[in-house]
Protein backbone atom coordinates (compact mmCIF):
# COMPACT_ATOMS: atom_id res chain seq x y z
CA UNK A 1 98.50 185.44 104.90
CA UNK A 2 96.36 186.78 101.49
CA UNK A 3 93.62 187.46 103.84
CA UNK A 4 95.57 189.80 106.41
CA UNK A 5 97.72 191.61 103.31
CA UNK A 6 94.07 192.19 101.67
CA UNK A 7 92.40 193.74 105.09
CA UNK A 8 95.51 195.61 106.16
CA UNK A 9 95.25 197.03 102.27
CA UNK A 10 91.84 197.46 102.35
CA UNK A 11 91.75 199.36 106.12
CA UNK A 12 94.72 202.06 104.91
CA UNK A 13 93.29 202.72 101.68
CA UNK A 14 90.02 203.52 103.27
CA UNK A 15 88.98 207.22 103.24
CA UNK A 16 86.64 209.32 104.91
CA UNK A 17 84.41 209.96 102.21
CA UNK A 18 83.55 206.35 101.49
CA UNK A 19 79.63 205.03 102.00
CA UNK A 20 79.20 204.67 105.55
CA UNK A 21 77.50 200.81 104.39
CA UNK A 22 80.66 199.91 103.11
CA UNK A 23 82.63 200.63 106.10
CA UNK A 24 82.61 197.00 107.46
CA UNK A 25 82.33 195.15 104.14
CA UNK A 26 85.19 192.53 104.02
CA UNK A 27 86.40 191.69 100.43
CA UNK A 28 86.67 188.64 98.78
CA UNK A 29 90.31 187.41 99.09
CA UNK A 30 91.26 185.98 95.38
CA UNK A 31 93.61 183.28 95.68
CA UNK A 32 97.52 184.32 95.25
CA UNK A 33 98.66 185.97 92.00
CA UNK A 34 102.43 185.74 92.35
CA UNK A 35 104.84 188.41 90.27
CA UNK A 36 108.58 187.33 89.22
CA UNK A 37 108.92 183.50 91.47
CA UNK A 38 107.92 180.84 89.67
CA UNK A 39 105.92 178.39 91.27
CA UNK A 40 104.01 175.46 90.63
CA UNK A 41 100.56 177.02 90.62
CA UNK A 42 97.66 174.58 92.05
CA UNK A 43 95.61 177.05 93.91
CA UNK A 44 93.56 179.07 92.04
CA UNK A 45 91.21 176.35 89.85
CA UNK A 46 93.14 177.70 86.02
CA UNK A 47 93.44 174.96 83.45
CA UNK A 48 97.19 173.62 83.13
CA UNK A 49 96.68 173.43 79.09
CA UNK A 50 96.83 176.50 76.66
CA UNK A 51 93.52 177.89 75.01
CA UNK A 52 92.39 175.75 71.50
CA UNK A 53 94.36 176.64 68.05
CA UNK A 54 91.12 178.13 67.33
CA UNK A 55 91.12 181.18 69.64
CA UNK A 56 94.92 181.83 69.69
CA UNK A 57 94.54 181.93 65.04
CA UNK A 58 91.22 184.34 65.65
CA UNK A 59 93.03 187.30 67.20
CA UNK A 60 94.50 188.80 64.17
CA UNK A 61 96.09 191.75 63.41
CA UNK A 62 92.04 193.16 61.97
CA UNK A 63 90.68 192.28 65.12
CA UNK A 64 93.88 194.00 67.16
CA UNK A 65 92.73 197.21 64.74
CA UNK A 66 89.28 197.56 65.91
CA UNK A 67 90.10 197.85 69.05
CA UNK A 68 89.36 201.26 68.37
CA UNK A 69 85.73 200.51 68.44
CA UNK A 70 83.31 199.45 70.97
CA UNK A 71 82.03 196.17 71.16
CA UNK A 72 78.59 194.90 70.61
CA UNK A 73 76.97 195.02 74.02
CA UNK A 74 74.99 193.00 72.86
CA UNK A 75 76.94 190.02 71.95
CA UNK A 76 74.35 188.90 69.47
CA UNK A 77 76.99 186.07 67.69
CA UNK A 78 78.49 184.78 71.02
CA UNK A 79 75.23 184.58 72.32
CA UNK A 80 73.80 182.51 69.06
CA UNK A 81 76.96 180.51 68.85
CA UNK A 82 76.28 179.48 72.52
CA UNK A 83 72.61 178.90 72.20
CA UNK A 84 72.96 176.68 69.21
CA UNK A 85 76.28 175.09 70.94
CA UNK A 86 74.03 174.33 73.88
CA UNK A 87 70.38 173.78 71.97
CA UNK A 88 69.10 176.77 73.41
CA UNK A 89 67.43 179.88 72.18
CA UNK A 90 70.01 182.96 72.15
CA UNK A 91 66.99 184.77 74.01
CA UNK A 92 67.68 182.04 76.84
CA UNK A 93 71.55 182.98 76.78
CA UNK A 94 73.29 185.65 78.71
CA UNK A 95 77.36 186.83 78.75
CA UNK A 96 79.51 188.93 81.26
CA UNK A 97 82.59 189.70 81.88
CA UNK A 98 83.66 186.78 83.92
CA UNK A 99 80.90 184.05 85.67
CA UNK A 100 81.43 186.79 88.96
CA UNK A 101 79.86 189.64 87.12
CA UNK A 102 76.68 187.20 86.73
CA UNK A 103 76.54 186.37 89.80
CA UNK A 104 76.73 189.84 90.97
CA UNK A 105 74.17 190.91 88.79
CA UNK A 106 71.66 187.83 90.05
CA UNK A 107 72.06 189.25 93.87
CA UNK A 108 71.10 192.68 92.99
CA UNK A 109 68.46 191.30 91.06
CA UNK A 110 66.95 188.85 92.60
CA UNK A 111 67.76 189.16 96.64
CA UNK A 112 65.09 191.17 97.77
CA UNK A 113 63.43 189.20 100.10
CA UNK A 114 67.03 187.89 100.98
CA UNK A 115 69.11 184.56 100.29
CA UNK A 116 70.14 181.07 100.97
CA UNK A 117 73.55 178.96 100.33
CA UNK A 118 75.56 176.89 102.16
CA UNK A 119 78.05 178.05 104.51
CA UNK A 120 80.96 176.04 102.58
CA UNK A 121 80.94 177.29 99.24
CA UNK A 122 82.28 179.94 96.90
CA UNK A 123 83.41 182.87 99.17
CA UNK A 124 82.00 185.69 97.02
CA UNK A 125 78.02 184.75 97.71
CA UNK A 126 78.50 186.48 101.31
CA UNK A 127 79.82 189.33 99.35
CA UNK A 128 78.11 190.04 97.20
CA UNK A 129 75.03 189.63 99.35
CA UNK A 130 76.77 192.07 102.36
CA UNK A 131 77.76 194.19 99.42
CA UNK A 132 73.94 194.72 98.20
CA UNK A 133 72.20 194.35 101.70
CA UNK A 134 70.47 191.35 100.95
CA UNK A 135 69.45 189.12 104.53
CA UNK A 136 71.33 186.33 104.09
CA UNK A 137 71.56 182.84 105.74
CA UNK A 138 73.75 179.87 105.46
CA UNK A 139 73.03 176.75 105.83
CA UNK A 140 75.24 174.50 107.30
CA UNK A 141 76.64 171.17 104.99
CA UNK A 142 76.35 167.64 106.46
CA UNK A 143 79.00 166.11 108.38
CA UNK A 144 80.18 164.86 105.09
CA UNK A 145 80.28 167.88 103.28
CA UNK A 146 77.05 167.46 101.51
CA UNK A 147 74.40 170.13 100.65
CA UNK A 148 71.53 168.88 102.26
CA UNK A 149 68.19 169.26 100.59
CA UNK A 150 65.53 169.81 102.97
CA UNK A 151 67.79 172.83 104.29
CA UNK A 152 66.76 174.68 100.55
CA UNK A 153 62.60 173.86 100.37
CA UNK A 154 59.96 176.12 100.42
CA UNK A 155 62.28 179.43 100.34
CA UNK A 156 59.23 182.30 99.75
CA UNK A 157 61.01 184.23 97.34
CA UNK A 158 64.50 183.97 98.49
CA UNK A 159 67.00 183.39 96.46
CA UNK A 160 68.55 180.11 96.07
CA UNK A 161 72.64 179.72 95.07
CA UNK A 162 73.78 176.34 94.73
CA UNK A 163 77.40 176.12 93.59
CA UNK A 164 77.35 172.37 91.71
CA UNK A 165 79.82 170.49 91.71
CA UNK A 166 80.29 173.21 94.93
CA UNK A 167 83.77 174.43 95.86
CA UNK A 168 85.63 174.31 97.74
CA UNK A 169 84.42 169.95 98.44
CA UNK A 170 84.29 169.76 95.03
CA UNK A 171 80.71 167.47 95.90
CA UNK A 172 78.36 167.05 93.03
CA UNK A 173 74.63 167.16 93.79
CA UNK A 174 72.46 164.97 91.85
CA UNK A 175 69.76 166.70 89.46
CA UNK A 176 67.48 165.03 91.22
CA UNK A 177 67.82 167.01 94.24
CA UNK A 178 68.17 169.64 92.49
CA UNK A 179 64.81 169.63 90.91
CA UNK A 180 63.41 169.05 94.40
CA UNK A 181 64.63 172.25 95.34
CA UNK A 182 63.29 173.92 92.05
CA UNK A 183 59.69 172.30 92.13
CA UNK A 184 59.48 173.45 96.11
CA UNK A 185 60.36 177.18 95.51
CA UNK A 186 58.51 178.65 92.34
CA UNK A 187 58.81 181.86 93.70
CA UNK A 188 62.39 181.66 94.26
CA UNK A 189 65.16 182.10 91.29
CA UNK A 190 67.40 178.89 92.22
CA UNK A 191 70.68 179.72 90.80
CA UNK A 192 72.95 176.99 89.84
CA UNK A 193 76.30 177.38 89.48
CA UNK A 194 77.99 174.95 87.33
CA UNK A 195 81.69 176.73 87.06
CA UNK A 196 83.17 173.41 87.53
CA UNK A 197 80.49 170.85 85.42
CA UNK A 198 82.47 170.18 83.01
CA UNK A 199 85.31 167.57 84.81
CA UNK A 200 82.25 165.70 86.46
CA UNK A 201 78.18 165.37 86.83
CA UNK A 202 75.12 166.18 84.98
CA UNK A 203 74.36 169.91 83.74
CA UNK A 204 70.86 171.36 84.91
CA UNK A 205 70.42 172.85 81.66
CA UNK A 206 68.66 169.96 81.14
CA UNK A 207 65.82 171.44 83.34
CA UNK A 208 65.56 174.58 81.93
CA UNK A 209 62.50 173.93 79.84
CA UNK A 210 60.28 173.01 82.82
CA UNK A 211 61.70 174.68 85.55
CA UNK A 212 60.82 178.98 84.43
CA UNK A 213 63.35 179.70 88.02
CA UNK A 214 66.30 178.13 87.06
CA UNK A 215 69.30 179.95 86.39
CA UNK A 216 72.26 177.98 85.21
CA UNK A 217 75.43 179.94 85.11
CA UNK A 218 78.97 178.67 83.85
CA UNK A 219 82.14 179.99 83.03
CA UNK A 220 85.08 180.11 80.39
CA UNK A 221 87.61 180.32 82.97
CA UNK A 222 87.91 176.90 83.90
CA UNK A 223 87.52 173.80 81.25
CA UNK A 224 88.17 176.62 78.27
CA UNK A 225 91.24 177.74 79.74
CA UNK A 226 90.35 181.32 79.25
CA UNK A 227 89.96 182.54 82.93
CA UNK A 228 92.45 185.66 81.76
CA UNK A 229 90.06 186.88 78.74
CA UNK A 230 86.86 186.77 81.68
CA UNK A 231 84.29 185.24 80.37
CA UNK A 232 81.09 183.59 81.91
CA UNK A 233 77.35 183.12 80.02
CA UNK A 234 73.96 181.62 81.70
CA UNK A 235 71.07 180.44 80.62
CA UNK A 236 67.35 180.74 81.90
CA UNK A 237 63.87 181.64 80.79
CA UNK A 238 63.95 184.90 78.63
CA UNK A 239 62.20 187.06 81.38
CA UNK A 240 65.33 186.41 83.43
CA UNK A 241 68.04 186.83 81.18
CA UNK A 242 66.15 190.36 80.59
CA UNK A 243 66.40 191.21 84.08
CA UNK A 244 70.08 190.35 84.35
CA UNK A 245 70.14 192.79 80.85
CA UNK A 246 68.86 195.73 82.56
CA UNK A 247 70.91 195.50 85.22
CA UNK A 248 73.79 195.22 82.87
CA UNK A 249 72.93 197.85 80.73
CA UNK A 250 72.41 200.13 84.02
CA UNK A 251 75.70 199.61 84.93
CA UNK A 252 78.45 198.75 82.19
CA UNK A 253 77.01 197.44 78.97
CA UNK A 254 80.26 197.34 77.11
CA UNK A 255 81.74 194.85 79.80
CA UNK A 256 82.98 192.38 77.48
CA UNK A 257 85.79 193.06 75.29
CA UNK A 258 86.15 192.59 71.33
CA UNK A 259 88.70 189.68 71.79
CA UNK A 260 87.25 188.18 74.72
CA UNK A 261 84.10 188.14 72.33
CA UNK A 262 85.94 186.59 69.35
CA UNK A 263 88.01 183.98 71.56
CA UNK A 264 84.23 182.70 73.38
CA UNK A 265 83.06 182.27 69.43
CA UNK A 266 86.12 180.69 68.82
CA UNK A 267 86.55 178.39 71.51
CA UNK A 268 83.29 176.59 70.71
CA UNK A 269 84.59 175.34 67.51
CA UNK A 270 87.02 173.11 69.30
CA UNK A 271 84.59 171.44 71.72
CA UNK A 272 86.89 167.94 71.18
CA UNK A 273 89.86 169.89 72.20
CA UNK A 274 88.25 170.88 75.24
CA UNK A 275 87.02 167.76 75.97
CA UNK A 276 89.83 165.75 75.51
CA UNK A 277 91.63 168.25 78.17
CA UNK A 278 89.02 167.98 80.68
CA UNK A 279 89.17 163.90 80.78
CA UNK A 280 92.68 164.12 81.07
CA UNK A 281 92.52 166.17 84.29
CA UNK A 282 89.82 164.14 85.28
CA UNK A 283 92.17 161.26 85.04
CA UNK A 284 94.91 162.76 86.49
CA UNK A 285 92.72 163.78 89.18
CA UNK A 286 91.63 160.38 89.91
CA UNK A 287 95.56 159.74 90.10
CA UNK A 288 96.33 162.18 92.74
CA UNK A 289 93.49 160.97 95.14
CA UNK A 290 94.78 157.31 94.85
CA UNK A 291 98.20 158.49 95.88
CA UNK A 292 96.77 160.75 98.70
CA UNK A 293 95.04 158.36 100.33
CA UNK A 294 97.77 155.80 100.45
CA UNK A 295 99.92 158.89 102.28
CA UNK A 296 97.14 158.72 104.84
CA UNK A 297 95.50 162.27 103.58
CA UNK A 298 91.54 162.06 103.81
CA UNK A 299 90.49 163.27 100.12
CA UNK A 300 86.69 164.44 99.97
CA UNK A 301 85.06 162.66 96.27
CA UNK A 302 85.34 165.28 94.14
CA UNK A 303 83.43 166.21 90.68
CA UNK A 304 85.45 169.35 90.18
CA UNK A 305 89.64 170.16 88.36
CA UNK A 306 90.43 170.44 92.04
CA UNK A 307 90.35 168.07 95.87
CA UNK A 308 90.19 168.88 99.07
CA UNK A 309 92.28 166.97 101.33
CA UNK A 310 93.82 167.13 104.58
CA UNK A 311 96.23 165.09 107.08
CA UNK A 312 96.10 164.41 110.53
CA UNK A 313 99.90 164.69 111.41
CA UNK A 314 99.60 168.65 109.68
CA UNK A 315 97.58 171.39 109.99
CA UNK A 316 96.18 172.56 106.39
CA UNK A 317 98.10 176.34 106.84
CA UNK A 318 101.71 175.10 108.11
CA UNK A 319 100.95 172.17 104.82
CA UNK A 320 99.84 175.18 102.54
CA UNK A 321 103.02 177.15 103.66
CA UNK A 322 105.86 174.38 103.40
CA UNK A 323 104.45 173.73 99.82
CA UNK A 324 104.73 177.34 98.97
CA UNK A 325 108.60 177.03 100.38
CA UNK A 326 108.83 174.14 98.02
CA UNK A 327 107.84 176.17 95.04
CA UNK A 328 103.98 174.91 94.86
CA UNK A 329 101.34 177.36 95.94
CA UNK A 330 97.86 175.49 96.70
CA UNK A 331 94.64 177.20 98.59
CA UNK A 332 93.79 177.36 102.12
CA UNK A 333 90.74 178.51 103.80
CA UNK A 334 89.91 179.73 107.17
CA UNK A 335 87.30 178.28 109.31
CA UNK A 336 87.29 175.34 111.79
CA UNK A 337 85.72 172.97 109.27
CA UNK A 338 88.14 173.28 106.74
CA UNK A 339 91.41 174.53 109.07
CA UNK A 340 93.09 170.95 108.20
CA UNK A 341 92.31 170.75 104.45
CA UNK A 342 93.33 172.46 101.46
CA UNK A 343 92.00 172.79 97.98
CA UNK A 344 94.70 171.39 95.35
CA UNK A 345 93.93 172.31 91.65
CA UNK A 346 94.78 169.30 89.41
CA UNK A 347 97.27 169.96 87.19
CA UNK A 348 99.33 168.38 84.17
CA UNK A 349 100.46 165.06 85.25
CA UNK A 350 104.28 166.60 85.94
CA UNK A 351 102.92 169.09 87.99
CA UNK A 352 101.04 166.87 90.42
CA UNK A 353 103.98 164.35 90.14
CA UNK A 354 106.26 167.35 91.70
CA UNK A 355 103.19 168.11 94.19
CA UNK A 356 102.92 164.36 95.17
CA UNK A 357 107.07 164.67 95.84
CA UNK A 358 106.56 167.55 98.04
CA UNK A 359 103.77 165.62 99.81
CA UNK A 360 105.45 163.05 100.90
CA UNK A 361 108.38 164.56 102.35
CA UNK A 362 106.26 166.90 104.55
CA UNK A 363 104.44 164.40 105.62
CA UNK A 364 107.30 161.81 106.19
């Protein structure tokens, strides 16, 4: 139902005078925003727990002030705070408004002689590679949902994106096969996106210092519970992060905000807090597949704040819309692959206690 409002939108608001290469683009469909009902709300990957004491004290009334100024496009003390949160240079670190705008950035940079992901993964890579005329091919995941390896060696030049743990499956790829993918494609910027790393797996940061074509980009939108001040930052050798700076600068160097600035500083000074949030969803995620399974749903292992999981006796659309009726909103994607699953956010334990209800009266 997003998807149709979005093209119907999209196809009145079109004019005449628009790029004739933009005619056919389709536009990522972000996952319902609702105004005024109140609803349980597992479908868009937000943490269920406020941001850290930290960042709500740092916004002061002096910081509300300058808002009259611009901000430093430079973000020389987020990008030191991160680098020696992290144990990386600040030259290695790069922020945008929002992990997307990286992302974005990487594709126009880097997709010349075209790209390679999977065809289950974030929605935006076909985007954003239709959207800059990159050639573009997916490869198809296992029967299991896996990224298989072999599909992603010896690339010549293309670039590589690798969403890890990858969403929607929520599968986490061991670094492992991840460096067999680096080592076989030197030419080839192998962009690893770890938006969900922090509820499960093992960071490729770790790789950084012998891998010069590794780009590791994460977010604040998910494990910092700050997906509303858009925030993302990556790391990778300097003469990368100074690519993605040009293209920033050549486009909107002021993209991050003073207080989305200060609250990214801030943030880091309450790593425990964050922490301590991310194993409880991880727990509570570990509760909700349990109880799944014993309804008879098949629940994919996931490494992510979210599962995919789907029934036999319910398509994953009619399951999606009778848990929207029941005040619950949770994701579904098109596609035969994935037209009996949906992608359920883990929430606070009463929130998945009231989805877990709903559940098991649909399902009888």
């Amino acid at each position: 139902m997003e998807k149709l409002f979005l093209k119907v939108f999209f196809d009145k608001t079109m004019s005449r005078f628009i790029n004739k290469k933009y005619e056919e683009l389709t536009a990522y469909t972000p996952g319902e925003q609702p105004l005024g009902v109140k609803y349980v709300k597992l479908n868009t990957n937000e943490s269920p727990y406020p941001p850290s004491p930290s960042v709500l004290v740092s916004i002061g009334y002096g910081e509300l002030s300058d808002l009259r100024l611009y901000s430093d496009p430079d973000c020389r003390s987020l990008r030191a705070a991160l680098g020696d949160f992290y144990g990386r240079s600040a030259n290695e670190v790069f922020v945008s408004n929002g992990s997307d705008d990286i992302l974005n950035f990487a594709f126009m940079a880097f997709s010349e002689k075209g790209v390679v992901f999977p065809d289950i993964t974030y929605g935006f890579y076909e985007v954003y590679a239709k959207l800059h005329g990159a050639k573009y091919e997916k490869k198809p995941l296992c029967d299991d949902f896996s990224i298989k390896t072999e599909d992603y060696l010896d690339q010549n030049g293309k670039l590589i994106v690798l969403a890890n743990p990858n969403a929607p499956t929520g599968i986490f790829k061991p670094l492992c096969e991840i460096e067999k993918i680096l080592a076989a494609n030197p030419d080839s910027v192998v962009l690893v996106d770890e938006a969900y790393i922090d509820f499960g797996g093992e960071s490729a940061l770790k790789l950084l210092d012998k891998y010069k074509n590794l780009l590791v980009v994460r977010t604040y939108s998910k494990s910092r519970s700050l997906a509303g001040a858009r925030l993302g930052f990556a790391f990778a050798d300097k003469e990368i992060i100074d690519d993605l700076s040009k293209i920033k600068f050549s486009t909107n160097p002021y993209s991050i905000n003073r207080l989305t600035l200060i609250a990214g500083e801030a943030a880091l000074k309450d790593g425990k807090y964050y922490e301590d949030n991310a194993k409880k969803i991880i727990e509570t995620r570990a509760f909700v597949t349990e109880k799944l399974r014993a309804m008879g749903f098949e629940v994919v292992e996931s490494a992510a704040n979210f599962v995919l999981a789907g029934h036999d006796k319910i398509s994953g659309s009619d399951f999606a819309e009778e848990m929207k009726k029941r005040g619950i909103l949770i994701r579904h994607f098109s596609g035969e692959r994935l037209e009996k699953y949906n992608r359920i956010t883990i929430g606070t334990r009463a929130e998945m206690e009231a989805f877990l209800f709903a559940a098991e009266k649909i399902i009888g």
